[in-house]
mmCIF file of C-alpha atoms in Angstrom:
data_model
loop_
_atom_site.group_PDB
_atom_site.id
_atom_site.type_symbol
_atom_site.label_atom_id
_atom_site.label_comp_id
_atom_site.label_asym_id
_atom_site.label_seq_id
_atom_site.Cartn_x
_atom_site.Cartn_y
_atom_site.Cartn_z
ATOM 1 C CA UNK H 1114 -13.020 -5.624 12.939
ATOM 2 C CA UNK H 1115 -12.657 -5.781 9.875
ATOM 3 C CA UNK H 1116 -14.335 -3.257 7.206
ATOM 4 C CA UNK H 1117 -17.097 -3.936 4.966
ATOM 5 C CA UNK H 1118 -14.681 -3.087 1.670
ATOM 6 C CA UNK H 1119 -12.092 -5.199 3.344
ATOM 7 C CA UNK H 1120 -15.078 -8.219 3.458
ATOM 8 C CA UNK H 1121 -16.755 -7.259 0.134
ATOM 9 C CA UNK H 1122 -13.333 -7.563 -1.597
ATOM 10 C CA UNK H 1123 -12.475 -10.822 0.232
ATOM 11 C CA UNK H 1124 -15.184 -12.302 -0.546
ATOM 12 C CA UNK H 1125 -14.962 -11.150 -4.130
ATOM 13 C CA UNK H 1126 -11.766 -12.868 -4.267
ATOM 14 C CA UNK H 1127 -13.365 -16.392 -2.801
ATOM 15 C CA UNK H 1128 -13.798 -17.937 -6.198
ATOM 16 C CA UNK H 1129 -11.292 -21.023 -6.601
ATOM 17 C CA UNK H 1130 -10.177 -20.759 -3.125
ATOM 18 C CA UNK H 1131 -11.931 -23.687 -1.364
ATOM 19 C CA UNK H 1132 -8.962 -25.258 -0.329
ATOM 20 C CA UNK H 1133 -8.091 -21.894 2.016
ATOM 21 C CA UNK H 1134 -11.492 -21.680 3.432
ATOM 22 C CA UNK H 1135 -11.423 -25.134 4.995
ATOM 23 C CA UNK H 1136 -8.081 -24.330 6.752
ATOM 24 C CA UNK H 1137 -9.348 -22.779 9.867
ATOM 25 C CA UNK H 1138 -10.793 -20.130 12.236
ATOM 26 C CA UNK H 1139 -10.264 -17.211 9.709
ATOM 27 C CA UNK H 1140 -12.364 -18.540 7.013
ATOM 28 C CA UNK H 1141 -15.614 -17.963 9.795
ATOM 29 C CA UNK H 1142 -14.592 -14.122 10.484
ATOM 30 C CA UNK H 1143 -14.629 -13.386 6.833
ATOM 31 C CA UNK H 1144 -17.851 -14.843 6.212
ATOM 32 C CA UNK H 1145 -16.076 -18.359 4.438
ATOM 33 C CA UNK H 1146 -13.476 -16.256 2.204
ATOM 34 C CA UNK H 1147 -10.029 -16.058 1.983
ATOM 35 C CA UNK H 1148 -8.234 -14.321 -0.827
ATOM 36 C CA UNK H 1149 -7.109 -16.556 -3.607
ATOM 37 C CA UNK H 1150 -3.076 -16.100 -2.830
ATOM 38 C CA UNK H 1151 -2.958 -18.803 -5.622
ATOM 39 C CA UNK H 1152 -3.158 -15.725 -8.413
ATOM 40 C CA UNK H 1153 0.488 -14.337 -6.721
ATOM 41 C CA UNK H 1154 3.425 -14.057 -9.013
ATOM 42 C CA UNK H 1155 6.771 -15.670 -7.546
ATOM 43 C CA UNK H 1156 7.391 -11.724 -7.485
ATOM 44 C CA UNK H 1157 4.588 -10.653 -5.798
ATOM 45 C CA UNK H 1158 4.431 -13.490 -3.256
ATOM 46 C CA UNK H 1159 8.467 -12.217 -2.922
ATOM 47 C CA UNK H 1160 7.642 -8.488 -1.972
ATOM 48 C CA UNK H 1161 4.007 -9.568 0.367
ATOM 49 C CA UNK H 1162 6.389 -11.676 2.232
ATOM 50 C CA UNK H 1163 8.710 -8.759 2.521
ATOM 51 C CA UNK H 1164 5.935 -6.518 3.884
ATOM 52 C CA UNK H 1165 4.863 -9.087 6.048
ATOM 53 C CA UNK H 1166 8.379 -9.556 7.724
ATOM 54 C CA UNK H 1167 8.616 -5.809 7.808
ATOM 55 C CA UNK H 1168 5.402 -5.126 9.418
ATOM 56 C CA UNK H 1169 6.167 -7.802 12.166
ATOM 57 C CA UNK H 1170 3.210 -10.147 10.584
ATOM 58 C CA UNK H 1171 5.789 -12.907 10.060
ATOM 59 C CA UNK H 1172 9.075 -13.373 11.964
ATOM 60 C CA UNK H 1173 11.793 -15.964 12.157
ATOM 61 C CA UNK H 1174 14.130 -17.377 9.748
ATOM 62 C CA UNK H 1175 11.656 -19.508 7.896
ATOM 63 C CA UNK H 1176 10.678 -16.340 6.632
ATOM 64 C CA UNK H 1177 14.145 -14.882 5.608
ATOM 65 C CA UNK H 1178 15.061 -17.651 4.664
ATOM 66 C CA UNK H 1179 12.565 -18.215 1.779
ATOM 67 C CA UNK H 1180 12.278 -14.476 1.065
ATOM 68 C CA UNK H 1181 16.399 -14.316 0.247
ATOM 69 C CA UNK H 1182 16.353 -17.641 -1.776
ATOM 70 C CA UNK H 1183 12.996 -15.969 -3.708
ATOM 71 C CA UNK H 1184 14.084 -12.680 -4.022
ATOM 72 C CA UNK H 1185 17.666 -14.149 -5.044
ATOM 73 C CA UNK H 1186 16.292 -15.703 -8.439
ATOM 74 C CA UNK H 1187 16.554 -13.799 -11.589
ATOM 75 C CA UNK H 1188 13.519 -11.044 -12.640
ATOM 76 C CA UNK H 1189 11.608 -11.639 -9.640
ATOM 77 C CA UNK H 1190 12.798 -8.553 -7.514
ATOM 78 C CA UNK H 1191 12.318 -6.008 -10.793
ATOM 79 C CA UNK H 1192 9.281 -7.509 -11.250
ATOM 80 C CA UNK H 1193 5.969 -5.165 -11.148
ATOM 81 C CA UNK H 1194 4.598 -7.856 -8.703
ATOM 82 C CA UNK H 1195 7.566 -7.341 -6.455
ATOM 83 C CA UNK H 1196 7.014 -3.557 -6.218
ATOM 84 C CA UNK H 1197 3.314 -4.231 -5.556
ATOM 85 C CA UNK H 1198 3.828 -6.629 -2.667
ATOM 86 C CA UNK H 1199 6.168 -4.606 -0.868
ATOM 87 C CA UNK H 1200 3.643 -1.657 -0.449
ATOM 88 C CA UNK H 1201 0.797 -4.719 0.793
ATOM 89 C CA UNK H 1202 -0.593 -5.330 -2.364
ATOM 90 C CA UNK H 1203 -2.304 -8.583 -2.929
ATOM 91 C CA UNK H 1204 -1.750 -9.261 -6.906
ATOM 92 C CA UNK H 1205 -5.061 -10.691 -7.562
ATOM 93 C CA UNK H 1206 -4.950 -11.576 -11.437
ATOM 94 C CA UNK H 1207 -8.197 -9.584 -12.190
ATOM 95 C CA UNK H 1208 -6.691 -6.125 -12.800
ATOM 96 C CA UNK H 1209 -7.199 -5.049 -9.238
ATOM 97 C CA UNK H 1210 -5.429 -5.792 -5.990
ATOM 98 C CA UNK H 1211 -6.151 -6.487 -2.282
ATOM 99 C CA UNK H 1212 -4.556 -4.242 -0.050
ATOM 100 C CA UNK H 1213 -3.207 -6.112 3.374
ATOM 101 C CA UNK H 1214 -3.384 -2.726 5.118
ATOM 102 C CA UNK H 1215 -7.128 -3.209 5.137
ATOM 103 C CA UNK H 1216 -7.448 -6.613 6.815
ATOM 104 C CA UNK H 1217 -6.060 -6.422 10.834
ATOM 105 C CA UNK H 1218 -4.901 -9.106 12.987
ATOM 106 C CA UNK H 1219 -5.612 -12.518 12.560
ATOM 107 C CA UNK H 1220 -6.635 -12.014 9.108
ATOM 108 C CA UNK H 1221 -3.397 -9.993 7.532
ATOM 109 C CA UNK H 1222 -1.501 -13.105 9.970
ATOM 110 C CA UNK H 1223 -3.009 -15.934 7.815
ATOM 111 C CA UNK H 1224 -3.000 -13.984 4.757
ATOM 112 C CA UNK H 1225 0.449 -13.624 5.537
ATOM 113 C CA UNK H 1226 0.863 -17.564 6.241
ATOM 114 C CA UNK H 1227 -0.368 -18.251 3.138
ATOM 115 C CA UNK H 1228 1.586 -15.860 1.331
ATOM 116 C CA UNK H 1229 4.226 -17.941 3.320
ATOM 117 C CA UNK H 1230 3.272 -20.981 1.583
ATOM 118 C CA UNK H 1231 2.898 -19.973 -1.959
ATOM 119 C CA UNK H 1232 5.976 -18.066 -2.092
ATOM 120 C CA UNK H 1233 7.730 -21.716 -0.959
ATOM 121 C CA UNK H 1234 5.911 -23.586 -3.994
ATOM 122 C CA UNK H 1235 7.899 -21.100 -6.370
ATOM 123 C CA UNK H 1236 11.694 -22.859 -4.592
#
């Protein structure tokens, strides 16, 4: 379950992230809201896909893969962002981040898929 910071700050983050809502089954546990992964850095998407690989969210060489080539371009594993996503931190663009430690199972898995995706758009 998820808590009711964890859903206020999701769906605080909702704004310009229609795209994510319509992709599925997550969207209708958070009330309609994902958080707007758009707003990640190439050096924050780099260290959240770290964390996710490390905390067994995301596995495979997909994964690896893109975290190697991202991580392997120049500034982006110095980069504050970086730092930020390895501890979980969602890089939200408004001064404040979402923590990934505070959303559980299928949530922190899309979350993590989408994380997935934007840190691919930055190859």
């Amino acid at each position: 379950m998820i808590k009711p910071i964890a859903l206020a700050a999701l769906l605080a983050l909702s704004a310009g992230a229609d795209a994510q809502t319509r992709s599925g089954g997550l969207a209708g546990l958070l009330g309609g809201a994902l958080p707007n992964v758009a707003s990640a850095s190439a050096g924050n998407a780099a260290g959240l896909l770290g964390y996710c690989v490390k905390n067994n969210v995301l596995s495979g060489a997909n994964a690896a893969t893109v975290l190697g080539n991202l991580t392997g371009k120049p500034g982006v594993a110095t980069s504050d962002g970086f730092a930020a996503g390895q501890a979980g931190t969602l890089d939200t663009g408004r001064g404040a981040g979402l923590s990934l430690d505070a959303l559980k199972g299928q949530a922190k898995t899309k979350v993590c898929d989408l994380v997935l995706k934007r840190a691919k758009a930055f190859l």
